[in-house]
């Protein structure tokens, strides 16, 4: 039952993140390390944010790249307030109730638990075609990093 989406929790999950109820929330969970390519995710979000003022990006995870990612997000101007770099979180179940889509932007992976959790929470997944995610073509939208 821990990994089940409960639609009744969505509004409170978004409120806990200071995300408007009608926002389109792109979420990611993982270590803030170079191979996760959260820098590319923020760059892609910047392009989307220019066209969709309801879009928010939420990234949960701590690591060596977190300060660099915060600087990158701050450089987005007005869109910066819609990038939420949460650091380490132990309430991933709550976060999934706020996400409209989950993104795994890694350059390489094994079989990422974060993707499996997203699938269990019925959160649509967009993932790079690496590691174990490349084997799940029937369930995931996969992207190449080229």
Short mmCIF file of C-alpha atoms in Angstrom, two decimals:
data_model
loop_
_atom_site.label_atom_id
_atom_site.label_comp_id
_atom_site.label_asym_id
_atom_site.label_seq_id
_atom_site.Cartn_x
_atom_site.Cartn_y
_atom_site.Cartn_z
CA UNK A 1 0.00 0.00 0.00
CA UNK A 2 2.98 2.34 0.43
CA UNK A 3 3.45 2.50 -3.34
CA UNK A 4 -0.11 3.29 -4.38
CA UNK A 5 -1.32 6.58 -5.75
CA UNK A 6 -4.04 8.14 -3.65
CA UNK A 7 -5.64 10.98 -5.62
CA UNK A 8 -6.88 12.48 -2.34
CA UNK A 9 -3.26 13.25 -1.38
CA UNK A 10 -2.38 15.23 -4.52
CA UNK A 11 -3.51 18.67 -3.31
CA UNK A 12 -1.72 18.39 0.04
CA UNK A 13 1.43 17.06 -1.65
CA UNK A 14 1.55 20.06 -3.98
CA UNK A 15 0.81 22.46 -1.13
CA UNK A 16 3.72 21.02 0.86
CA UNK A 17 6.01 21.91 -2.07
CA UNK A 18 4.48 25.37 -2.59
CA UNK A 19 3.28 24.25 -6.03
CA UNK A 20 -0.09 25.54 -7.26
CA UNK A 21 -2.85 22.93 -7.54
CA UNK A 22 -3.19 23.43 -11.33
CA UNK A 23 0.56 23.28 -12.05
CA UNK A 24 2.08 20.73 -14.40
CA UNK A 25 4.72 19.08 -12.19
CA UNK A 26 7.75 17.33 -13.64
CA UNK A 27 9.52 15.30 -10.98
CA UNK A 28 12.84 13.55 -10.58
CA UNK A 29 14.39 11.65 -7.69
CA UNK A 30 18.03 10.66 -7.46
CA UNK A 31 21.49 11.55 -6.29
CA UNK A 32 22.64 14.95 -7.54
CA UNK A 33 25.67 13.48 -9.30
CA UNK A 34 26.98 14.07 -12.83
CA UNK A 35 25.63 10.82 -14.35
CA UNK A 36 22.04 11.76 -13.41
CA UNK A 37 22.23 14.73 -15.82
CA UNK A 38 19.88 16.91 -13.84
CA UNK A 39 21.67 19.78 -15.59
CA UNK A 40 20.11 18.64 -18.88
CA UNK A 41 16.75 18.27 -17.18
CA UNK A 42 16.92 21.86 -15.92
CA UNK A 43 17.99 23.02 -19.39
CA UNK A 44 15.04 21.21 -20.98
CA UNK A 45 12.72 22.64 -18.34
CA UNK A 46 13.91 26.16 -19.18
CA UNK A 47 12.63 25.74 -22.73
CA UNK A 48 9.31 24.37 -21.52
CA UNK A 49 8.93 27.05 -18.85
CA UNK A 50 9.09 29.76 -21.51
CA UNK A 51 6.05 28.26 -23.21
CA UNK A 52 4.10 26.97 -20.20
CA UNK A 53 3.85 29.15 -17.12
CA UNK A 54 2.15 26.35 -15.20
CA UNK A 55 5.18 24.04 -15.42
CA UNK A 56 7.20 23.29 -12.28
CA UNK A 57 10.27 21.09 -11.91
CA UNK A 58 10.84 19.22 -8.65
CA UNK A 59 14.13 17.37 -8.09
CA UNK A 60 14.70 15.44 -4.86
CA UNK A 61 18.17 14.23 -3.95
CA UNK A 62 21.45 15.35 -2.47
CA UNK A 63 24.92 15.10 -3.92
CA UNK A 64 28.02 16.81 -5.20
CA UNK A 65 26.18 18.66 -8.00
CA UNK A 66 23.43 20.22 -5.87
CA UNK A 67 25.07 23.65 -5.52
CA UNK A 68 25.87 23.76 -9.24
CA UNK A 69 22.28 22.84 -10.06
CA UNK A 70 21.00 25.56 -7.75
CA UNK A 71 23.15 28.13 -9.57
CA UNK A 72 21.92 26.86 -12.94
CA UNK A 73 18.31 27.12 -11.79
CA UNK A 74 18.84 30.61 -10.36
CA UNK A 75 20.06 31.76 -13.79
CA UNK A 76 16.66 30.99 -15.33
CA UNK A 77 15.26 34.38 -14.35
CA UNK A 78 11.54 34.35 -13.67
CA UNK A 79 11.33 30.59 -14.23
CA UNK A 80 13.79 29.98 -11.38
CA UNK A 81 11.00 30.15 -8.82
CA UNK A 82 9.40 27.13 -10.51
CA UNK A 83 12.48 24.92 -10.05
CA UNK A 84 12.36 23.16 -6.68
CA UNK A 85 15.64 21.52 -5.69
CA UNK A 86 14.65 19.77 -2.49
CA UNK A 87 17.85 18.03 -1.45
CA UNK A 88 17.61 14.75 0.46
CA UNK A 89 14.04 13.59 1.11
CA UNK A 90 12.67 10.54 2.85
CA UNK A 91 9.08 11.10 1.72
CA UNK A 92 9.28 10.05 -1.92
CA UNK A 93 5.76 8.66 -1.66
CA UNK A 94 4.45 12.16 -0.92
CA UNK A 95 6.41 13.62 -3.84
CA UNK A 96 4.89 11.20 -6.34
CA UNK A 97 1.45 12.43 -5.35
CA UNK A 98 2.53 15.86 -6.60
CA UNK A 99 4.15 14.69 -9.86
CA UNK A 100 2.34 14.65 -13.20
CA UNK A 101 5.31 12.99 -14.88
CA UNK A 102 8.58 11.48 -13.66
CA UNK A 103 11.81 12.00 -15.61
CA UNK A 104 14.97 9.93 -15.42
CA UNK A 105 17.62 11.86 -17.36
CA UNK A 106 20.65 9.69 -16.57
CA UNK A 107 23.60 9.01 -18.86
CA UNK A 108 23.86 5.52 -17.35
CA UNK A 109 21.90 3.41 -14.88
CA UNK A 110 21.39 -0.12 -13.73
CA UNK A 111 17.75 -0.78 -13.04
CA UNK A 112 16.77 2.42 -11.23
CA UNK A 113 14.53 1.98 -8.20
CA UNK A 114 13.24 5.52 -8.75
CA UNK A 115 11.72 4.46 -12.08
CA UNK A 116 10.19 1.35 -10.52
CA UNK A 117 8.71 3.48 -7.73
CA UNK A 118 7.27 5.92 -10.28
CA UNK A 119 5.66 3.07 -12.16
CA UNK A 120 4.20 1.68 -8.93
CA UNK A 121 2.74 5.13 -8.16
CA UNK A 122 1.21 5.25 -11.64
CA UNK A 123 3.35 8.28 -12.46
CA UNK A 124 4.06 8.40 -16.20
CA UNK A 125 7.80 8.00 -16.85
CA UNK A 126 10.02 9.60 -19.46
CA UNK A 127 13.49 8.09 -19.32
CA UNK A 128 16.75 8.00 -21.21
CA UNK A 129 17.38 4.70 -23.00
CA UNK A 130 20.09 3.45 -20.65
CA UNK A 131 20.59 0.41 -18.44
CA UNK A 132 17.48 -1.37 -17.27
CA UNK A 133 15.14 1.31 -18.58
CA UNK A 134 16.09 0.35 -22.15
CA UNK A 135 14.54 -3.06 -21.49
CA UNK A 136 11.13 -1.62 -20.52
CA UNK A 137 10.09 -0.17 -23.90
CA UNK A 138 6.51 -1.34 -23.46
CA UNK A 139 6.04 0.80 -20.36
CA UNK A 140 8.31 3.82 -20.73
CA UNK A 141 8.88 6.67 -23.13
CA UNK A 142 12.63 6.49 -23.61
CA UNK A 143 14.92 9.14 -25.03
CA UNK A 144 18.43 8.95 -26.36
CA UNK A 145 21.03 11.36 -25.00
CA UNK A 146 22.59 11.97 -28.44
#
